[in-house]
mmCIF file of C-alpha atoms and ligand atoms in Angstrom:
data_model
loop_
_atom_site.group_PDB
_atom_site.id
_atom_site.type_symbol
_atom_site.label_atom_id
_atom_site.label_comp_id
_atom_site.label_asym_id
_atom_site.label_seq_id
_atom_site.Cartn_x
_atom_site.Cartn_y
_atom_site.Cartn_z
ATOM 1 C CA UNK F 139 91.491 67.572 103.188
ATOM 2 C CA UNK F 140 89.999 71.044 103.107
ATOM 3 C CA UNK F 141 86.977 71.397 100.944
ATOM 4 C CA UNK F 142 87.627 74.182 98.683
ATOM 5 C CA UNK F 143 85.360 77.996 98.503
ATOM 6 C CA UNK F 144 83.519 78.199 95.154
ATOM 7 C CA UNK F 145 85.310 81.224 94.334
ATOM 8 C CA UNK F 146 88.714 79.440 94.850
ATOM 9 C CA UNK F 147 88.114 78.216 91.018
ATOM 10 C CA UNK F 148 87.555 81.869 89.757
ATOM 11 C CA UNK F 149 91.196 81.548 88.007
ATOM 12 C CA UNK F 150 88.862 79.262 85.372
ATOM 13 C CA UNK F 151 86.914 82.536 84.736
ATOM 14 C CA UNK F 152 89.539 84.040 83.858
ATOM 15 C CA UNK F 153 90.883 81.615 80.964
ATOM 16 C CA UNK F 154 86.665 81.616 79.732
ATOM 17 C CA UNK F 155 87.082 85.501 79.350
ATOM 18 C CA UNK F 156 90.097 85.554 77.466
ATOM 19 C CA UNK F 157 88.425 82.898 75.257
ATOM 20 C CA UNK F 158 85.339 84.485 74.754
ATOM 21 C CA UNK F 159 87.491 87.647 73.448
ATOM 22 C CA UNK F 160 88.429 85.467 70.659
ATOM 23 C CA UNK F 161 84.497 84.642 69.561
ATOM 24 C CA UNK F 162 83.012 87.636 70.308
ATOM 25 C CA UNK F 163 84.254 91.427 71.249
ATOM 26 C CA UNK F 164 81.581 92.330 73.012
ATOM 27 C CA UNK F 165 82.102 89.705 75.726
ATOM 28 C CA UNK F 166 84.916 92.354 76.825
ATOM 29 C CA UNK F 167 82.368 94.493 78.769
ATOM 30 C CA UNK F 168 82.346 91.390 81.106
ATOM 31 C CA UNK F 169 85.871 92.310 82.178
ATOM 32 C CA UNK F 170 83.997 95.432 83.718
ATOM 33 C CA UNK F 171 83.172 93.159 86.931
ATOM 34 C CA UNK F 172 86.602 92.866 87.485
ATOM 35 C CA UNK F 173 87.087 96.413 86.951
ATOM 36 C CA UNK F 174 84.915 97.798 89.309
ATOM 37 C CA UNK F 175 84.148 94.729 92.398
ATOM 38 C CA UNK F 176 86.911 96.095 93.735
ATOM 39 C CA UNK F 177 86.771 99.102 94.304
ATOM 40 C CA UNK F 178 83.139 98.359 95.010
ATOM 41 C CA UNK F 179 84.432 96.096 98.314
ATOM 42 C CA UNK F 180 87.615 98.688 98.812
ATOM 43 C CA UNK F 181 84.877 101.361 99.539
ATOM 44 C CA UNK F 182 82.020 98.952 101.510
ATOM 45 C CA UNK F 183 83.882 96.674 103.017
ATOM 46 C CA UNK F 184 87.077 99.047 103.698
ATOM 47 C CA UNK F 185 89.055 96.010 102.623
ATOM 48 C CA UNK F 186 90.510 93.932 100.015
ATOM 49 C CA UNK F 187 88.642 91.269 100.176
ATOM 50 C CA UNK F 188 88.860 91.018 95.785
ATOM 51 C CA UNK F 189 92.200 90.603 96.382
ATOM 52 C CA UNK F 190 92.343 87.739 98.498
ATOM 53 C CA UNK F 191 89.534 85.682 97.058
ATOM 54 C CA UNK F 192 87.676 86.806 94.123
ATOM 55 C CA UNK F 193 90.423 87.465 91.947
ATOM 56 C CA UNK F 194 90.669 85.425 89.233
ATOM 57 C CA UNK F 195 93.739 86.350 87.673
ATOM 58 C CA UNK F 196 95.433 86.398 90.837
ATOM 59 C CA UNK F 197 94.730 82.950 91.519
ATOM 60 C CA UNK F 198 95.210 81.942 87.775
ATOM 61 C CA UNK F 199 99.437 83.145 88.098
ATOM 62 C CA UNK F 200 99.867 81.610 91.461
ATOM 63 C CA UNK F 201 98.571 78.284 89.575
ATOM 64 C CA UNK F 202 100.806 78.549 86.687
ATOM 65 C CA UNK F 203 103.956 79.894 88.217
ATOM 66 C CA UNK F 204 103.229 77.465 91.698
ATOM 67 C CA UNK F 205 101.440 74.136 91.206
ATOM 68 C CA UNK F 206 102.470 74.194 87.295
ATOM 69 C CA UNK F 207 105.929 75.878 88.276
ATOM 70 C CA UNK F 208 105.955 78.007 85.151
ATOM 71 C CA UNK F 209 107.967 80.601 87.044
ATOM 72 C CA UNK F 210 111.549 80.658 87.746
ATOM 73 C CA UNK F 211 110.137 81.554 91.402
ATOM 74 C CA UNK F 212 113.041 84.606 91.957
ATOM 75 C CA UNK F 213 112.438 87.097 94.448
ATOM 76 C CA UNK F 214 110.182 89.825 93.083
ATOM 77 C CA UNK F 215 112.703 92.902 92.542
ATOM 78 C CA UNK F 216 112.203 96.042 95.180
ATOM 79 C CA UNK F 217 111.565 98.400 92.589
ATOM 80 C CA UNK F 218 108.212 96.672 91.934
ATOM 81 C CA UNK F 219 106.849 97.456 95.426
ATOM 82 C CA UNK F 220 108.114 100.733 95.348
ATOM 83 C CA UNK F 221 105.571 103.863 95.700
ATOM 84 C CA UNK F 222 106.638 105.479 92.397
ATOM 85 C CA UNK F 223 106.692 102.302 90.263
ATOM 86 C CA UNK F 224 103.338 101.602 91.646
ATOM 87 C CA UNK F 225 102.058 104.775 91.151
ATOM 88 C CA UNK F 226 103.749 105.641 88.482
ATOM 89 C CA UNK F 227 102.147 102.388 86.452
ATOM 90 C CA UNK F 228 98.865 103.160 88.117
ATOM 91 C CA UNK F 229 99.035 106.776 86.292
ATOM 92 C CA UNK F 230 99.850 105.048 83.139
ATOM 93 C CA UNK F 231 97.499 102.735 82.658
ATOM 94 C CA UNK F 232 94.531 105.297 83.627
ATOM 95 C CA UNK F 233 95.575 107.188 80.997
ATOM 96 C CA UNK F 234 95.870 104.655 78.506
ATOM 97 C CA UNK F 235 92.254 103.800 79.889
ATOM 98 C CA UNK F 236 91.133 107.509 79.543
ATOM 99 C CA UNK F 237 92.413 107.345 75.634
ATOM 100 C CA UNK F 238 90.034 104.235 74.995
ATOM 101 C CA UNK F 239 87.466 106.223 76.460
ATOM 102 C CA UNK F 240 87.782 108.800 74.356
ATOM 103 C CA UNK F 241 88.312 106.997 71.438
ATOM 104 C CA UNK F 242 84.745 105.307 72.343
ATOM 105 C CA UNK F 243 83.395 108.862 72.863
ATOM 106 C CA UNK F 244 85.099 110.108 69.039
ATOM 107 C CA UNK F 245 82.669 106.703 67.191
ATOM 108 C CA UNK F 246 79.977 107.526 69.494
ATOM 109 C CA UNK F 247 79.970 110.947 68.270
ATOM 110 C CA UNK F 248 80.465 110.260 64.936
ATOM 111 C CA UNK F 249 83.517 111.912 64.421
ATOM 112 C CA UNK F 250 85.195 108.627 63.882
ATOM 113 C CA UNK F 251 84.732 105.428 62.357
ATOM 114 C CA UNK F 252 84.924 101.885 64.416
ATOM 115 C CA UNK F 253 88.547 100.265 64.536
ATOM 116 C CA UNK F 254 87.919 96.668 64.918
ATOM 117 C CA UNK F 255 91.267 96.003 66.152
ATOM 118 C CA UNK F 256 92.818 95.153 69.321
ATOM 119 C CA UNK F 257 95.923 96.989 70.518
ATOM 120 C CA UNK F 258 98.555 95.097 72.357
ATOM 121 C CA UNK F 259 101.022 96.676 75.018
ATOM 122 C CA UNK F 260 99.319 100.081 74.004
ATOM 123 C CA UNK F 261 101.792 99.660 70.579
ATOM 124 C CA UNK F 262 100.629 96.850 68.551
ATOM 125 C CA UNK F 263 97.410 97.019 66.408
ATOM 126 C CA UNK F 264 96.347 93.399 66.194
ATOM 127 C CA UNK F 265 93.349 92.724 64.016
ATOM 128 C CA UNK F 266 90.299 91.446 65.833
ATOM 129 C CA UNK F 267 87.341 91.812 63.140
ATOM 130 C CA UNK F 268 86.565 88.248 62.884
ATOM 131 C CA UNK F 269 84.849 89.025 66.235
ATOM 132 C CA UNK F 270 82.376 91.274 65.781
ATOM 133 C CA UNK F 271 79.280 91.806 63.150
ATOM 134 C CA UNK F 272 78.626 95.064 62.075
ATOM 135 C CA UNK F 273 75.125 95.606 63.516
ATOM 136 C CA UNK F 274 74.987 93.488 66.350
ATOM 137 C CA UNK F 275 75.468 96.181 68.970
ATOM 138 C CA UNK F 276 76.314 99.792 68.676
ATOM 139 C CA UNK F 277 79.570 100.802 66.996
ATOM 140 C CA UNK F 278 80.864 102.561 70.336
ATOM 141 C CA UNK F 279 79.558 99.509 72.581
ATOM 142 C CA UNK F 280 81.826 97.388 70.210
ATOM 143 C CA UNK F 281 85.000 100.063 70.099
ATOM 144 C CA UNK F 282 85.089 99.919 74.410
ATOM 145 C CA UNK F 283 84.733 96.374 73.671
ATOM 146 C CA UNK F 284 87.683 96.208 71.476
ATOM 147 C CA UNK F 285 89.716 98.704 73.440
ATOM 148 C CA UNK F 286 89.084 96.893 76.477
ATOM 149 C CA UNK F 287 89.689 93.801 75.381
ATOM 150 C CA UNK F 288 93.361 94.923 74.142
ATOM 151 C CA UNK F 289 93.924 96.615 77.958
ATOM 152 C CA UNK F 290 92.766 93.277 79.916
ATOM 153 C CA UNK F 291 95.029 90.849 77.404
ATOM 154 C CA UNK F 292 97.898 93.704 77.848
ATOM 155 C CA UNK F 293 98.076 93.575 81.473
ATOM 156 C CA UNK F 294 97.761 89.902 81.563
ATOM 157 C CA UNK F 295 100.769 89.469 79.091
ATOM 158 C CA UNK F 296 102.526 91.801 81.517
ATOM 159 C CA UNK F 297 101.601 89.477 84.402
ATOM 160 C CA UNK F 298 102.077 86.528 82.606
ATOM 161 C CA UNK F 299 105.608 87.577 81.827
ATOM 162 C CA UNK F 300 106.767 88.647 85.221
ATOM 163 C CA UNK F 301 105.194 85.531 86.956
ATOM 164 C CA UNK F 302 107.516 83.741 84.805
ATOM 165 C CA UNK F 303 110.685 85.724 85.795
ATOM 166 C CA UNK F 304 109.727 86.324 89.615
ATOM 167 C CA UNK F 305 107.104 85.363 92.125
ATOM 168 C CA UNK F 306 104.155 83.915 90.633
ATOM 169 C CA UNK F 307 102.147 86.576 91.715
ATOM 170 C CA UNK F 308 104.775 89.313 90.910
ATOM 171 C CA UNK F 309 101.886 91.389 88.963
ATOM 172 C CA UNK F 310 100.019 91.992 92.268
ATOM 173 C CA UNK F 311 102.901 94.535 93.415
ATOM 174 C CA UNK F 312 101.790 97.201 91.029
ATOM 175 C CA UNK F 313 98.556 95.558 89.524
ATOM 176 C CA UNK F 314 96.674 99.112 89.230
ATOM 177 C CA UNK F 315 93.381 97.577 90.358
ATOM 178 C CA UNK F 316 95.725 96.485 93.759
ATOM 179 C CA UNK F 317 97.510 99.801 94.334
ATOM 180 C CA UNK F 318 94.022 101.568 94.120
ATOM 181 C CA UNK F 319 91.998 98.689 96.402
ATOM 182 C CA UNK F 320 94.914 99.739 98.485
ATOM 183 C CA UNK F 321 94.524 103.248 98.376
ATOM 184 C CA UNK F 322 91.008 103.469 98.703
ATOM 185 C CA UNK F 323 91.566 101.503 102.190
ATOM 186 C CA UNK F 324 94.416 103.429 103.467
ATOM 187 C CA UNK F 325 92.065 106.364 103.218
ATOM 188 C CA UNK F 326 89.321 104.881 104.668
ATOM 189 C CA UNK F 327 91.392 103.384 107.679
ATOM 190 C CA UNK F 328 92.640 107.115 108.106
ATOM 191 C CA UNK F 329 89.434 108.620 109.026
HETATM 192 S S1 LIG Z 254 96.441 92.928 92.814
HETATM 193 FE FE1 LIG Z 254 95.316 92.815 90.857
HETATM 194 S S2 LIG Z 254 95.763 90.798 89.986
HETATM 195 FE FE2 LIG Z 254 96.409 90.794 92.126
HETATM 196 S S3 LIG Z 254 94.695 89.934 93.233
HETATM 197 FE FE3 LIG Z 254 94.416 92.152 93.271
HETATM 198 S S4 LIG Z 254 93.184 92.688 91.480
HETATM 199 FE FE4 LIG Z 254 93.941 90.600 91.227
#
């Protein structure tokens, strides 16, 4: 039998950071890694190398929805893959990421106070206080923590629930880290 990589087990990283979110907020900045390795390799290595081995929460759906068969396995819908879905999603979700900046930037600044709440699918104010002490870290570091937090257990949700309906790794079509690994190396391929 094939001994397995290390990083083949990163899908258990991904259940610790969702857990840690639940102790303490400002474990959310870890999610940063995940964030930016990618586009990190994308622009080095002119490949997506994330993709196909580091990422956790890749390997964490094709787990659930294959060896656990948590997914009803149907063919991912053609919509998914197409450019304007993709793009379209990619779009969205930088904006809702440029609105958590700036929301960091307004209790940085002063001109507002810290929400220690988590928002789920950019509509639902969950709250998260029990996870933070005032004090321990600055008010902004713990509102990108919050807001971050809420955008990383969003998109998972989102993955979690089309794994279930199609592929297992369904999310990967128009995952916005994916479509910009991917546009980063059609770029670089072009020169
Ligand atoms: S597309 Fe997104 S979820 Fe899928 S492997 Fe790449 S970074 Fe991970």
């Amino acid at each position: 039998m094939r001994k397995k990589k290390w990083y083949e087990y990163l899908w258990i990283w991904s259940i610790i950071y969702f857990a840690l979110g639940f102790f303490n907020i400002l474990f959310a900045w870890l999610g940063m890694i995940d964030f930016l390795l990618p586009i990190v390799i994308a622009v080095f290595g002119k490949n997506k190398w994330f993709c196909n081995h580091l990422c956790g929460r890749g390997q964490l759906f094709a787990l659930l929805g294959g060896r656990l068969k948590l997914s009803r396995n149907k063919p991912t819908p053609h919509w998914m893959y197409s450019k304007w879905f993709r793009y379209g999603f990619l779009l969205f979700f930088m904006t809702m990421f440029g609105s958590m900046i700036f929301q960091t930037w307004m209790v940085a600044s002063g001109a507002s106070d810290l929400r220690e709440a988590i928002k789920l699918l950019w509509t639902i104010r969950v709250p998260w206080g029990w996870t933070y002490t005032a004090g321990t870290a600055s008010p902004w570091v713990a509102q990108f923590a919050f807001g971050f937090y809420g955008l990383m257990l969003t998109s998972a949700i989102i993955g979690l629930v089309v794994m279930m309906l199609y592929k297992p790794r369904s999310w990967c079509t128009f995952c916005p880290m994916g479509t910009m690994t991917q546009a980063v190396c059609r770029l670089e391929h072009r020169e």
